[in-house]
Short mmCIF file of C-alpha atoms in Angstrom, two decimals:
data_model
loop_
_atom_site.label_atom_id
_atom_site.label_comp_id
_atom_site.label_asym_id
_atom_site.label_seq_id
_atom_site.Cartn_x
_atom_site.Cartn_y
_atom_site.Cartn_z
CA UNK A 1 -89.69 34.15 -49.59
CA UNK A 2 -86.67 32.35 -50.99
CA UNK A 3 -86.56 28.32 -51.24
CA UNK A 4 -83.77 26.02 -50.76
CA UNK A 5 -85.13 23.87 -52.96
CA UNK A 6 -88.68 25.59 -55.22
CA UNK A 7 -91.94 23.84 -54.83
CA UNK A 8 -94.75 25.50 -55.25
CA UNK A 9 -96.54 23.16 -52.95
CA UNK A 10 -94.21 23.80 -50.22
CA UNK A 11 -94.36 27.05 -49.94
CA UNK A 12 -98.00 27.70 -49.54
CA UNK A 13 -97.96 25.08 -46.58
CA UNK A 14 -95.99 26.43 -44.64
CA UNK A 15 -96.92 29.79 -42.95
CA UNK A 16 -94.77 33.11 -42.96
CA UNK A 17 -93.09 32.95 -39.72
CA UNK A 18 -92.45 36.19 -37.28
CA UNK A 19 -90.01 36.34 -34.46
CA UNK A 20 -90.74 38.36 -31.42
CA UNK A 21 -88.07 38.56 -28.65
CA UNK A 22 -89.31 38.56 -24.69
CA UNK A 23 -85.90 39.85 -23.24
CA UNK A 24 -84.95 40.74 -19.50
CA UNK A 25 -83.39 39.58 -16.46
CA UNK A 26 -83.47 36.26 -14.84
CA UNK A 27 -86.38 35.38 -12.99
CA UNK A 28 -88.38 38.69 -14.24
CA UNK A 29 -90.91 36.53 -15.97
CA UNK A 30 -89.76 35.85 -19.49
CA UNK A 31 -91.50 32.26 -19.69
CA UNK A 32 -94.62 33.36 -18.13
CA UNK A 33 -95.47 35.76 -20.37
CA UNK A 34 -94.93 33.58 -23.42
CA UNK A 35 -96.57 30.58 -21.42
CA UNK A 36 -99.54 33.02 -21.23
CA UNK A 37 -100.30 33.60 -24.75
CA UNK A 38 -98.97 30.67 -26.61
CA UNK A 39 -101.39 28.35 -28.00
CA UNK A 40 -98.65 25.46 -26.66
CA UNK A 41 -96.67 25.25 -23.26
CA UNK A 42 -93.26 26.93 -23.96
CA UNK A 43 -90.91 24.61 -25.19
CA UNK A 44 -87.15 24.82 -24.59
CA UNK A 45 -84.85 24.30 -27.43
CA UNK A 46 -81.21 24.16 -26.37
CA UNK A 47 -77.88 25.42 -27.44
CA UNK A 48 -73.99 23.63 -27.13
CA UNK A 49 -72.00 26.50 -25.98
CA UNK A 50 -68.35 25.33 -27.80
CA UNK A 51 -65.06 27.40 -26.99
CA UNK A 52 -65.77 29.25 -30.78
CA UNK A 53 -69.00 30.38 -29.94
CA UNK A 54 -68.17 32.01 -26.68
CA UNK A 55 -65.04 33.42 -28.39
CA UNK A 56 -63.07 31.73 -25.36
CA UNK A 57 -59.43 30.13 -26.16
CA UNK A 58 -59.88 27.90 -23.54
CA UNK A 59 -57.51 25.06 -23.13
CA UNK A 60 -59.83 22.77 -21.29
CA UNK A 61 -62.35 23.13 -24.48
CA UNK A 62 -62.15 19.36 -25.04
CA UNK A 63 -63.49 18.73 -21.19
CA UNK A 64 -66.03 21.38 -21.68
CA UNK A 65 -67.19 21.31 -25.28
CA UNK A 66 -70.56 19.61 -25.60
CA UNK A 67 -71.24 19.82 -21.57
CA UNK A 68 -72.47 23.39 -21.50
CA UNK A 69 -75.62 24.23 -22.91
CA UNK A 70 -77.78 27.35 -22.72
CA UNK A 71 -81.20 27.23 -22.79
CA UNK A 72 -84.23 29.47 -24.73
CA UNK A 73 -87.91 29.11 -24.37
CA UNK A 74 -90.37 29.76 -26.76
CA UNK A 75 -94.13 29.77 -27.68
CA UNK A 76 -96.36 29.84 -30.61
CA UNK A 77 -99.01 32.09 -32.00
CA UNK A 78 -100.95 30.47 -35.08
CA UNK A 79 -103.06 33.14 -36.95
CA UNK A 80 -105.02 31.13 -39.42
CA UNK A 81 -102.85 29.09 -42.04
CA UNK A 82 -100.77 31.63 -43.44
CA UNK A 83 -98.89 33.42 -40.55
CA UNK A 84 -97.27 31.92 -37.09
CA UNK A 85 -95.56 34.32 -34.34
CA UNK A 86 -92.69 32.74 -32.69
CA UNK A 87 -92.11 34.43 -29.03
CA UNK A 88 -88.56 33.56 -28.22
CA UNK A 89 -87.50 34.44 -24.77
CA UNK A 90 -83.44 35.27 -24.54
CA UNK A 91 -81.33 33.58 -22.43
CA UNK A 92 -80.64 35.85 -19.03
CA UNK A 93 -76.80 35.88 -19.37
CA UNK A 94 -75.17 38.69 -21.29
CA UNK A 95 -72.27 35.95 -22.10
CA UNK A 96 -74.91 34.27 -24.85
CA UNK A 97 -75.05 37.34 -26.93
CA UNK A 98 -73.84 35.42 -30.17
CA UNK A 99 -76.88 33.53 -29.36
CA UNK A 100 -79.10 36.94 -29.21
CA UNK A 101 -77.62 37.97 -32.58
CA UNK A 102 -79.33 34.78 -34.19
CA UNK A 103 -82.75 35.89 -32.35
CA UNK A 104 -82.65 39.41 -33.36
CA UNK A 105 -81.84 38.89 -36.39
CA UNK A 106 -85.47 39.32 -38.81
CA UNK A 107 -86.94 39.96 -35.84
CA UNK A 108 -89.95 42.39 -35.92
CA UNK A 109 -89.49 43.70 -32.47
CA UNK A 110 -88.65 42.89 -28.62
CA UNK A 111 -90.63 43.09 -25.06
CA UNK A 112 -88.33 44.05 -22.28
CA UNK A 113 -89.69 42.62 -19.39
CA UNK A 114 -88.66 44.93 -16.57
CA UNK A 115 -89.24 44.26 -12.92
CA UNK A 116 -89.02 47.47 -10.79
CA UNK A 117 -87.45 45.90 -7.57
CA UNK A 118 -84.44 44.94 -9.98
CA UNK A 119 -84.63 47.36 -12.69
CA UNK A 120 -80.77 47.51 -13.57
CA UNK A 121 -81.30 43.79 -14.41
CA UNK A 122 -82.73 44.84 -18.01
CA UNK A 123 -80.33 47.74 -18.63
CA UNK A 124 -78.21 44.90 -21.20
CA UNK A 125 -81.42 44.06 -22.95
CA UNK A 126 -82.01 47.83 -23.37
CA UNK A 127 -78.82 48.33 -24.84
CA UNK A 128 -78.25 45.66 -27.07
CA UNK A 129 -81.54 46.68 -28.50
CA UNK A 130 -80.78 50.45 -29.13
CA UNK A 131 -77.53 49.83 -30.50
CA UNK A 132 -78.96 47.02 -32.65
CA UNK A 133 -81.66 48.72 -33.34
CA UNK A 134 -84.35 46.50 -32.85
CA UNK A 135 -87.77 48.12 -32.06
CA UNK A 136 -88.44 48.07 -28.59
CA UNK A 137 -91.19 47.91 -25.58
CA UNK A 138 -90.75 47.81 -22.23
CA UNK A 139 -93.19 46.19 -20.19
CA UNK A 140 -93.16 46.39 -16.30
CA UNK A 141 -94.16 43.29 -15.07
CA UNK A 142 -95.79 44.34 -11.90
CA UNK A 143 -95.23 41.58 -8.94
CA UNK A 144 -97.18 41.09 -6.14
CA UNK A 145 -95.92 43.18 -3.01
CA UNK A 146 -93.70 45.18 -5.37
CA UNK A 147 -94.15 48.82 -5.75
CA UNK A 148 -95.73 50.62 -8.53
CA UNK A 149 -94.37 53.36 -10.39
CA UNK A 150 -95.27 55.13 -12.80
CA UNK A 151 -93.96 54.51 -16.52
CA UNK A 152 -92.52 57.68 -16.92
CA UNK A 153 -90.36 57.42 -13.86
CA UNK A 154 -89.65 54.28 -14.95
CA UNK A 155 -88.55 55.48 -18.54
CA UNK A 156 -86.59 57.99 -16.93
CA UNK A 157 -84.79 55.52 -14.92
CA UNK A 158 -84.22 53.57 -17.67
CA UNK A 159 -83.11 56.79 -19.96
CA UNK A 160 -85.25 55.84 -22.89
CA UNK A 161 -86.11 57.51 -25.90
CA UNK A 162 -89.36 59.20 -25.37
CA UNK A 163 -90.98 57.52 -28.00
CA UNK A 164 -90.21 54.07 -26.69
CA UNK A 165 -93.58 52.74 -25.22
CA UNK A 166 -93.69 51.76 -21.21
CA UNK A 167 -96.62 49.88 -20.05
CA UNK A 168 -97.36 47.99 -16.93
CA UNK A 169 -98.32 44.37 -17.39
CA UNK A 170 -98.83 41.32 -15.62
CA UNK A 171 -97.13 38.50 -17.24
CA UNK A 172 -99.63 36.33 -15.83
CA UNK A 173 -102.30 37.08 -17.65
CA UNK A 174 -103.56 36.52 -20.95
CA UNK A 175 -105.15 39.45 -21.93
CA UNK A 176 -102.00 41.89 -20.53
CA UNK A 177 -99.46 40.29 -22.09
CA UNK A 178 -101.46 40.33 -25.11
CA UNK A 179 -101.66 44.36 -24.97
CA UNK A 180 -98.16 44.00 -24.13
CA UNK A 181 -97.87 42.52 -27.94
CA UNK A 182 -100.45 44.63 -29.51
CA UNK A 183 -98.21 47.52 -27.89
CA UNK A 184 -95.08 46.32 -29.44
CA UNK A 185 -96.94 46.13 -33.12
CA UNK A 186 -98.36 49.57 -32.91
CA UNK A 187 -95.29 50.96 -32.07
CA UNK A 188 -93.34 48.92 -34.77
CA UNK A 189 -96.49 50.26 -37.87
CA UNK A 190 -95.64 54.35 -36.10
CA UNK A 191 -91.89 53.45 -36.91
CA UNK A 192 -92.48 51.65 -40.11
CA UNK A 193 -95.20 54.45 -41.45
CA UNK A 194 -93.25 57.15 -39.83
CA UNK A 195 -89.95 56.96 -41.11
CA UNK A 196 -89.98 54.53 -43.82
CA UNK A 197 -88.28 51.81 -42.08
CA UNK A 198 -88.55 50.50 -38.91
CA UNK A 199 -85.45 52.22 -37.38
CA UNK A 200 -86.33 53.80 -34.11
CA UNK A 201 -86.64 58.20 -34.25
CA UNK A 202 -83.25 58.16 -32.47
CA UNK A 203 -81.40 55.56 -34.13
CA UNK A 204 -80.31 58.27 -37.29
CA UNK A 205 -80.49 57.04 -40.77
CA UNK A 206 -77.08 55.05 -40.59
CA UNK A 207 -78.80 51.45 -40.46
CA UNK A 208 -79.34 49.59 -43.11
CA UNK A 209 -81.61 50.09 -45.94
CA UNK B 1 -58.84 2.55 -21.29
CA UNK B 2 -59.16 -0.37 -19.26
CA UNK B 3 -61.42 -4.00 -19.43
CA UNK B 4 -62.64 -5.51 -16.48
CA UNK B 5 -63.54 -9.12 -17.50
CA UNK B 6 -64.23 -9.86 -13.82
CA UNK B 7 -67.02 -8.72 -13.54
CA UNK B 8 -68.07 -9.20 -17.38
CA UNK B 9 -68.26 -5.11 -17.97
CA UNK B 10 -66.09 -3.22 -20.72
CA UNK B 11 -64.61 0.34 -19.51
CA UNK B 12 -63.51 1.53 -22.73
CA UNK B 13 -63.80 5.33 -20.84
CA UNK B 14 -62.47 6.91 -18.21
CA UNK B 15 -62.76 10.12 -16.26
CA UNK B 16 -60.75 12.53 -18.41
CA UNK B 17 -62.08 11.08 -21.36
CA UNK B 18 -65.04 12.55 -20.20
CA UNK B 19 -68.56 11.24 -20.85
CA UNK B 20 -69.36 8.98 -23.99
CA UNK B 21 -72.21 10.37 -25.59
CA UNK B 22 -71.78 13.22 -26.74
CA UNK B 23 -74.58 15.31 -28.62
CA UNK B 24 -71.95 15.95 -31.68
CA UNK B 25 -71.44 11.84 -31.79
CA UNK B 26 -74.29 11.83 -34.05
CA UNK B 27 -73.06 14.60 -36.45
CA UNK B 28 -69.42 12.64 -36.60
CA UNK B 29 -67.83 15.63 -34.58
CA UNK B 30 -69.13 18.27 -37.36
CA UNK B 31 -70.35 21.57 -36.23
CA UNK B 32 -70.92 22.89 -39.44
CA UNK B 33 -73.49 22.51 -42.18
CA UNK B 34 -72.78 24.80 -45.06
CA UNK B 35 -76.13 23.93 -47.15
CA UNK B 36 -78.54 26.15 -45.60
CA UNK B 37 -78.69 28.45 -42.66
CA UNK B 38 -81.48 26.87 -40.98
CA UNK B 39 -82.46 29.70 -38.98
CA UNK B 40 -84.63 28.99 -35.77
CA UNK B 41 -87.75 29.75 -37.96
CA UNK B 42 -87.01 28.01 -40.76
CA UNK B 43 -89.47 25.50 -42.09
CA UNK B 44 -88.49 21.54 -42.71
CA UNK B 45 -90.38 19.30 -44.31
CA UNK B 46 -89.76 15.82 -45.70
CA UNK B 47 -90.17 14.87 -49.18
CA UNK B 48 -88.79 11.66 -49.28
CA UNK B 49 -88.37 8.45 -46.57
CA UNK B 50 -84.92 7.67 -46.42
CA UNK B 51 -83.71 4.53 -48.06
CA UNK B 52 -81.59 1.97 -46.07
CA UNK B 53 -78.38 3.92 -45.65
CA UNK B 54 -76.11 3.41 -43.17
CA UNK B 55 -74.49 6.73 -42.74
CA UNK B 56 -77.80 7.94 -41.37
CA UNK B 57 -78.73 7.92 -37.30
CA UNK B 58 -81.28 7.20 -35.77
CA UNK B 59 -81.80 10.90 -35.09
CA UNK B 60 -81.65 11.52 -38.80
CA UNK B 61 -84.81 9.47 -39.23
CA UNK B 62 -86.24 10.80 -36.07
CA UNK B 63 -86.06 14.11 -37.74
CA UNK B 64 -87.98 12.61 -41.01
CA UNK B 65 -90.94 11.25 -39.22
CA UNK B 66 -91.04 14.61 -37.40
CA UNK B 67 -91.49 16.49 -40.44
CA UNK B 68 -94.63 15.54 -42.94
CA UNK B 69 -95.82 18.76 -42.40
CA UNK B 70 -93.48 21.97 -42.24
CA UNK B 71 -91.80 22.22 -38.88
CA UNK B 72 -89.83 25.00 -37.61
CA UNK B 73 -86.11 24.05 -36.55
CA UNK B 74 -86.76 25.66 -33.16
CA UNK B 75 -89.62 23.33 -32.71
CA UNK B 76 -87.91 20.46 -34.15
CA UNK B 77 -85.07 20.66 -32.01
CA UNK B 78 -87.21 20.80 -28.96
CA UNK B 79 -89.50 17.31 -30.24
CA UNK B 80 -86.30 15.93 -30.54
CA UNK B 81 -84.36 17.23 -27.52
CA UNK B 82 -81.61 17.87 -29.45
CA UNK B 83 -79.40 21.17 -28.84
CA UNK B 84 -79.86 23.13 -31.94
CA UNK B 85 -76.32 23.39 -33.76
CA UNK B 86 -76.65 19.63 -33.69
CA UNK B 87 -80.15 19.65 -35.49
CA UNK B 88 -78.57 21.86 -37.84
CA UNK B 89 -76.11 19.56 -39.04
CA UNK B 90 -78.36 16.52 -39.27
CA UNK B 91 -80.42 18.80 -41.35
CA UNK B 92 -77.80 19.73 -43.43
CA UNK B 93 -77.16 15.70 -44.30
CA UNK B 94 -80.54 15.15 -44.86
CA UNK B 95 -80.65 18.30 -47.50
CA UNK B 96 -77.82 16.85 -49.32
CA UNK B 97 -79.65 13.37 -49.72
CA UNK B 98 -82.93 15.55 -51.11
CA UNK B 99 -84.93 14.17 -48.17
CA UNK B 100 -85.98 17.46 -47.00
CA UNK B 101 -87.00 20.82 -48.26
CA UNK B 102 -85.73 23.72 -46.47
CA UNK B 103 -88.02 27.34 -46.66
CA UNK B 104 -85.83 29.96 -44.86
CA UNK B 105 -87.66 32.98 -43.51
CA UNK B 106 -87.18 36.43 -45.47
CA UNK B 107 -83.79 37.98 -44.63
CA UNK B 108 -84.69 41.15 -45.90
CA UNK B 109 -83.86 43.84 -42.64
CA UNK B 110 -86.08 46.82 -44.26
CA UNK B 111 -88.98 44.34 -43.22
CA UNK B 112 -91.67 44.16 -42.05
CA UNK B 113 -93.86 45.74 -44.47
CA UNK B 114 -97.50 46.88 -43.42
CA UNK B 115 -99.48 44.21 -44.96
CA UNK B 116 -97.62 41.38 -42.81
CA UNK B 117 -97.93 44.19 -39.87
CA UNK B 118 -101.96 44.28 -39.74
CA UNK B 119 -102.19 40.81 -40.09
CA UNK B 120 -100.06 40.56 -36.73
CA UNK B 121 -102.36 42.59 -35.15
CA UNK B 122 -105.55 41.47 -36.48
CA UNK B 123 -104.40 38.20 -34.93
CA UNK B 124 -103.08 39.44 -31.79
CA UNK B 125 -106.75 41.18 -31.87
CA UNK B 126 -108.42 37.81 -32.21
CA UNK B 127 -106.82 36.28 -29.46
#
């Protein structure tokens, strides 16, 4: 744990923090399911989208610049005094990836929420995650009226790695999203005790180490 | 730019100047802070109350009162409704001054080890 400035004080107050991603499309349930297990209501931080950041040359920049913002929600996990878990949901539009970049990065793993009726909607989220090689889950969030299927048609559907996990979940409530979690960790301590490192089996032994 | 003295208002805008107010007003136009990262999960926390200075906004000492106790940038941004990259470079003048102490979370990518692991899921457990 490195300090800006040392005091010894300082850094036993505040806790070790730990970033989890909630990723998928729009509207598949992203707040919900950090609403649902954060100890506070999801709060929105915000982001100025300039003409650098989205990599744009855009000669109306001066017009735009400060007037477009993109928006992340996020929740909070206290576990006594010494750790906090930070559930980030990722902004729905693949344009914002700079933006992902800054969430993935230290991040221990991601939730892909998935919604079966528009399950191409979290094929980006799967991606960036396998070529970044962020652990992954993907949890179905199963909607009223909407069909079930099973996981491993889903995974199929999805072409996952067989060791990614697929569960079914209910964003809604506590207690699923919370095995949604639990999911994600256990998979995460396989990878870590597994192969050293938390790369996933497929990801080869190019990453960084 | 025009004035309208008629009716005792002062336009010093106009359309394509676009709107006043700006969230990067308060930083002086700067997007950049090259102290510290302050990543989303970094901690803040005040050391000092700022003397009288006049190159510091209101926002700057909005920031200090948020802070007695470590706050993470995310969730001071949000108290503050301010978009992050601006946060960051308020953050970044208050580091300079000495007014705040900056913990930035572990960069290391081999993480997470299995100690910090368990306790995740002990408290996901617990929940």
């Amino acid at each position: 744990m490195d300090s800006t400035h040392s005091d010894p004080g300082h850094r036993t107050l505040a806790p070790v923090p730990v970033k989890i991603l909630i990723a998928g499309g729009f509207g598949v349930g992203k707040t919900t399911l950090i609403g649902s297990v954060s100890e506070i209501q999801p709060l929105r931080t915000e982001e100025i989208l300039t003409n650098e950041s989205v990599g744009v040359d855009d000669t109306d920049g001066v017009e735009h610049k400060g007037t477009t913002t993109v928006a992340m929600d996020f929740g909070r996990i206290t576990m006594g005094r010494e750790l906090v878990v930070y559930l980030f949901g990722t902004p729905g539009q693949e344009r914002f990836w700079f933006l992902w970049d800054e969430l993935a990065y230290g991040a221990l793993g991601a939730v892909v929420l998935a919604d079966t009726r528009r399950l191409k909607d979290c094929f980006p989220s799967v991606d960036y995650f396998e070529r970044r090689r962020t652990p992954f889950v993907v949890a179905v969030n199963c909607f009223d009226g909407a069909r079930r299927y099973p996981p491993d048609l889903v995974r199929k559907a999805l072409d996952l790695d067989p060791a990614v996990p697929v569960i079914l979940c209910d964003a809604r409530e506590r207690e699923s999203s919370k095995r949604v979690l639990i999911e994600l960790v256990s998979y995460v301590m396989q990878l870590v005790k597994t192969k050293g490192s938390r790369e996933p089996a497929s990801a080869g032994q190019t990453g960084p180490s | 730019m025009q004035w309208d003295n008629d009716r005792h208002t002062e336009y010093w805008t106009d359309e394509a100047a676009g709107p006043l107010v700006r969230p990067y007003t308060m930083t002086g136009g700067r997007t950049r802070t090259s102290s510290a990262d302050f990543d989303l999960v970094a901690y803040i926390m005040t050391v000092e109350q700022a003397l009288p200075d006049v190159d510091l906004h209101p926002e700057h000492l909005a920031a200090l009162d948020a802070c007695p106790r470590p706050l993470s940038v995310a969730e001071l941004a949000s108290r503050l409704d301010l978009p992050l990259g601006v946060i960051r470079v308020l953050l970044g003048d208050l580091l300079e001054r000495g007014l705040i102490m900056v913990r930035e979370p572990t960069k290391d990518l081999k993480l997470p080890d299995e100690r910090l692991l368990e306790a995740v899921m002990n408290g996901l457990h617990a929940l």
